[in-house]
Coordinates of C-alpha atoms in Angstrom, one line a residue:
M1 CA -63.4 12.5 -29.1
N2 CA -62.0 10.2 -31.8
A3 CA -59.4 11.8 -34.0
F4 CA -61.2 10.8 -37.1
T5 CA -64.6 12.2 -36.0
T6 CA -63.3 15.5 -34.6
P7 CA -62.9 17.1 -38.1
Y8 CA -66.5 16.3 -38.9
S9 CA -67.7 17.8 -35.6
R10 CA -65.6 20.9 -36.1
A11 CA -66.9 21.3 -39.7
W12 CA -70.5 21.1 -38.5
R13 CA -69.9 23.6 -35.7
F14 CA -68.5 26.1 -38.2
A15 CA -71.4 25.5 -40.6
L16 CA -74.0 26.2 -37.9
A17 CA -72.2 29.2 -36.4
C18 CA -71.2 30.9 -39.6
P19 CA -73.9 30.0 -42.2
L20 CA -73.0 32.9 -44.5
L21 CA -69.3 32.0 -44.7
F22 CA -70.3 28.3 -45.0
A23 CA -72.5 29.3 -48.0
V24 CA -69.7 31.0 -50.0
P25 CA -68.3 27.8 -51.6
A26 CA -71.8 26.5 -52.1
V27 CA -72.8 29.6 -54.1
A28 CA -69.7 29.3 -56.2
E29 CA -70.4 25.6 -56.8
V30 CA -74.0 26.3 -57.8
A31 CA -72.9 29.0 -60.2
Q32 CA -70.4 26.6 -61.8
H33 CA -73.0 23.9 -62.1
V34 CA -75.4 26.4 -63.8
V35 CA -72.7 27.2 -66.4
E36 CA -71.9 23.5 -66.8
Y37 CA -75.6 22.7 -67.4
G38 CA -75.9 25.4 -70.0
A39 CA -72.8 24.1 -71.8
G40 CA -74.4 20.6 -72.0
F41 CA -71.9 19.2 -69.5
Y42 CA -74.3 16.8 -67.9
L43 CA -75.8 15.3 -71.1
S44 CA -73.4 12.4 -71.2
I45 CA -69.8 11.4 -70.4
A46 CA -68.8 12.4 -74.0
A47 CA -70.4 15.8 -73.4
M48 CA -68.7 16.2 -70.1
K49 CA -65.3 15.6 -71.7
A50 CA -66.1 18.0 -74.6
A51 CA -67.1 20.8 -72.2
E52 CA -64.3 20.1 -69.7
H53 CA -62.4 23.3 -70.6
D54 CA -65.3 25.6 -71.1
T55 CA -64.2 29.1 -70.3
G56 CA -67.1 29.9 -68.0
R57 CA -66.7 26.6 -66.2
M58 CA -63.0 27.1 -65.7
V59 CA -63.4 30.7 -64.3
L60 CA -66.1 29.7 -61.9
G61 CA -64.1 26.6 -60.9
H62 CA -61.2 28.9 -60.0
L63 CA -63.5 31.1 -57.9
K64 CA -64.8 28.1 -56.1
V65 CA -61.4 26.9 -55.2
I66 CA -60.4 30.4 -54.0
A67 CA -63.6 30.2 -51.8
L68 CA -62.2 26.9 -50.4
Y69 CA -58.9 28.6 -49.6
L70 CA -60.6 31.5 -47.8
T71 CA -62.5 29.0 -45.7
G72 CA -59.1 28.0 -44.4
Y73 CA -58.7 31.4 -42.9
W74 CA -62.3 31.8 -41.6
A75 CA -62.6 28.3 -40.0
T76 CA -59.2 28.2 -38.4
R77 CA -59.8 31.5 -36.7
F78 CA -63.3 30.2 -35.6
W79 CA -61.9 27.2 -33.8
A80 CA -58.8 28.8 -32.5
Y81 CA -60.8 31.5 -30.7
G82 CA -63.1 29.0 -29.1
D83 CA -65.8 28.7 -31.8
D84 CA -66.2 32.5 -32.0
A85 CA -68.0 33.5 -35.2
R86 CA -66.8 37.1 -34.7
A87 CA -63.2 35.9 -35.0
A88 CA -64.0 34.2 -38.3
W89 CA -65.5 37.4 -39.7
R90 CA -62.8 39.8 -38.3
V91 CA -60.3 41.1 -40.8
D92 CA -57.0 42.2 -39.2
A93 CA -54.5 43.8 -41.6
R94 CA -51.5 42.3 -39.8
V95 CA -52.9 38.8 -39.7
A96 CA -54.1 39.0 -43.3
G97 CA -50.6 40.0 -44.3
L98 CA -49.2 37.0 -42.6
Y99 CA -51.7 34.8 -44.4
L100 CA -51.1 36.2 -47.9
P101 CA -48.1 33.8 -48.5
V102 CA -50.4 30.9 -47.7
L103 CA -52.9 32.1 -50.2
A104 CA -50.2 32.7 -52.8
W105 CA -48.9 29.1 -52.3
E106 CA -52.4 27.7 -52.7
L107 CA -53.0 29.8 -55.8
L108 CA -49.8 28.6 -57.3
W109 CA -51.0 25.0 -57.0
L110 CA -54.4 26.0 -58.4
V111 CA -52.8 27.3 -61.5
V112 CA -50.5 24.3 -61.9
I113 CA -53.2 21.6 -61.3
Q114 CA -56.3 23.2 -62.9
D115 CA -54.6 25.2 -65.7
G116 CA -51.8 22.7 -66.4
P117 CA -53.5 20.8 -69.2
V118 CA -54.5 24.1 -71.0
I119 CA -51.0 25.5 -70.6
S120 CA -49.5 22.2 -71.8
A121 CA -51.7 22.1 -74.8
A122 CA -50.7 25.7 -75.7
L123 CA -47.1 24.8 -75.4
N124 CA -47.6 21.6 -77.5
L125 CA -46.1 19.4 -74.8
P126 CA -46.2 15.6 -75.4
E127 CA -49.2 14.0 -73.8
R128 CA -47.0 11.4 -72.1
L129 CA -45.0 14.2 -70.5
V130 CA -48.1 15.9 -69.2
V131 CA -49.4 12.6 -67.8
L132 CA -46.1 12.1 -66.0
I133 CA -46.0 15.6 -64.6
V134 CA -49.6 15.3 -63.3
A135 CA -48.8 11.9 -61.8
I136 CA -46.0 13.5 -59.8
L137 CA -47.8 16.7 -58.8
M138 CA -51.0 15.2 -57.5
P139 CA -49.4 13.2 -54.7
A140 CA -47.1 16.2 -54.1
T141 CA -50.0 18.3 -53.2
L142 CA -51.1 15.8 -50.6
L143 CA -47.7 15.6 -49.1
F144 CA -47.4 19.4 -48.9
N145 CA -50.8 19.7 -47.4
V146 CA -49.7 17.5 -44.5
C147 CA -46.3 19.1 -44.1
L148 CA -47.5 22.7 -44.2
A149 CA -50.5 22.3 -41.9
A150 CA -48.8 24.0 -38.9
W151 CA -47.8 27.0 -41.1
K152 CA -51.3 27.5 -42.4
A153 CA -53.0 27.2 -39.1
T154 CA -50.7 29.4 -37.1
T155 CA -50.5 32.2 -39.6
A156 CA -54.4 32.4 -39.8
V157 CA -54.5 33.3 -36.1
G158 CA -51.7 35.9 -36.3
D159 CA -48.7 33.7 -35.1
G160 CA -46.0 34.3 -37.7
R161 CA -43.3 32.2 -36.0
I162 CA -44.0 29.0 -37.8
G163 CA -42.9 29.6 -41.4
F164 CA -42.9 27.3 -44.4
M165 CA -39.7 25.5 -43.7
R166 CA -40.2 25.3 -39.9
S167 CA -43.6 23.6 -40.5
I168 CA -41.9 21.0 -42.7
E169 CA -39.2 20.4 -40.1
L170 CA -41.8 19.8 -37.3
T171 CA -43.9 17.3 -39.3
P172 CA -41.9 14.0 -39.8
G173 CA -42.8 12.6 -36.4
S174 CA -46.5 13.0 -37.2
F175 CA -46.4 12.4 -40.9
W176 CA -47.9 8.9 -41.2
W177 CA -50.7 9.7 -38.7
S178 CA -51.4 12.9 -40.5
L179 CA -51.5 11.2 -43.9
G180 CA -53.8 8.5 -42.6
L181 CA -56.2 11.1 -41.0
T182 CA -56.3 13.0 -44.4
L183 CA -57.1 9.9 -46.4
V184 CA -59.6 8.3 -44.1
T185 CA -61.5 11.6 -43.5
V186 CA -61.4 13.2 -46.9
L187 CA -61.5 10.3 -49.4
P188 CA -65.1 9.2 -48.7
V189 CA -66.4 12.8 -49.2
M190 CA -64.4 13.2 -52.4
V191 CA -65.7 9.9 -53.7
L192 CA -69.2 11.0 -53.0
H193 CA -68.6 14.3 -54.8
Y194 CA -67.6 12.5 -58.0
V195 CA -70.4 10.0 -57.6
L196 CA -72.9 12.8 -57.5
A197 CA -71.4 14.4 -60.6
F198 CA -71.8 11.2 -62.6
A199 CA -75.3 10.6 -61.1
A200 CA -76.4 13.8 -62.7
L201 CA -75.6 12.7 -66.2
G202 CA -78.4 12.2 -68.6
R203 CA -81.2 12.8 -66.1
S204 CA -84.2 15.1 -66.4
P205 CA -83.7 18.8 -65.5
V206 CA -85.4 18.4 -62.1
V207 CA -83.3 15.3 -61.1
T208 CA -80.1 16.8 -62.4
G209 CA -80.8 20.1 -60.5
G210 CA -81.5 18.2 -57.3
V211 CA -78.4 16.1 -57.5
L212 CA -76.2 19.2 -58.3
L213 CA -77.8 21.1 -55.4
A214 CA -76.9 18.3 -53.1
D215 CA -73.4 18.3 -54.5
S216 CA -73.1 22.0 -53.9
L217 CA -74.0 21.6 -50.3
L218 CA -71.5 18.7 -50.1
V219 CA -68.8 21.0 -51.4
A220 CA -69.7 23.6 -48.9
F221 CA -69.3 21.1 -46.1
M222 CA -66.1 19.8 -47.6
A223 CA -64.5 23.2 -47.3
P224 CA -64.4 23.4 -43.4
L225 CA -63.9 19.6 -43.3
L226 CA -60.6 19.9 -45.2
V227 CA -59.6 22.8 -43.0
A228 CA -60.5 20.8 -39.9
V229 CA -58.2 18.0 -41.0
N230 CA -55.4 20.6 -41.5
Y231 CA -56.2 22.0 -38.0
A232 CA -56.0 18.6 -36.4
I233 CA -52.7 17.9 -38.0
A234 CA -51.3 21.2 -36.9
E235 CA -52.5 20.5 -33.3
R236 CA -50.6 17.2 -33.3
V237 CA -47.5 18.5 -35.0
L238 CA -47.2 21.5 -32.7
G239 CA -48.2 19.5 -29.6
R240 CA -45.3 17.1 -30.1
A241 CA -43.0 20.2 -30.1
G242 CA -44.6 21.6 -27.0
L243 CA -46.4 24.3 -28.9
A244 CA -50.0 25.1 -29.8
I245 CA -52.3 27.0 -32.1
E246 CA -52.5 30.2 -30.2
P247 CA -54.0 33.5 -31.5
E248 CA -51.4 36.2 -31.8
G249 CA -48.6 33.9 -30.9
G250 CA -49.8 33.1 -27.3
S251 CA -47.5 32.2 -24.5
N252 CA -45.6 29.7 -26.5
A253 CA -44.5 32.2 -29.1
A254 CA -41.1 32.9 -27.6
S255 CA -40.0 29.2 -27.7
V256 CA -40.6 28.8 -31.4
G257 CA -37.9 31.2 -32.7
P258 CA -37.8 34.4 -34.6
V259 CA -40.8 35.7 -36.4
S260 CA -40.8 34.6 -40.1
G261 CA -44.3 34.6 -41.3
G262 CA -43.3 33.6 -44.8
L263 CA -40.9 30.8 -45.9
A264 CA -38.4 30.6 -43.1

């Protein structure tokens, strides 16, 4: 199967096999849209800007992103265990402990990116400085997503031998392929997500509701799609090193080095 269609195939398989887990980001997105609608967010572009930092919207936005992060754990385990829905649902204390640093890393970026403008305003930072910081951080998130794919995928299945730094060390030979896969696969869906948001502006309640429901389903699909891209990158990066995504470390575990789990 073509490398650029595989993530879509995997995302669909996860959605069909694990509908309740698939629905978690959708429910969070619907809840956020309900709050946004109540705040007048979809009346116009000006109203959208005015309600951008509405407290309810921000809180639910954070919950939605956390749901996306949790999908990383669920979907990775689903594929690694041969499309086994039970593996996606199963909670293992040791594996969860290995995955906590991944979640902590993701949450750090959530605070920096989503709360950055609010924090900057509270600190009275110059607007130009804030724009510069955001201009640096946004591409940085993309680069880190590529370089840390192996770390995220292996820890989700209980293999703690590929740490933060080891993942970065293994990536250079596959970096441009991985970046291209990310952009080609994710950008069209992200563009559609924003198109739907603007398409909901100034419409009747029925039309706005229909568009926002479609957007919520799109976000639900985007969750495993993003993880599938990460999974494909991890497969390539590890494969070039003679390794693989193997539950509990697998037969290749000994060749990777000492168990690190965290940042080593």
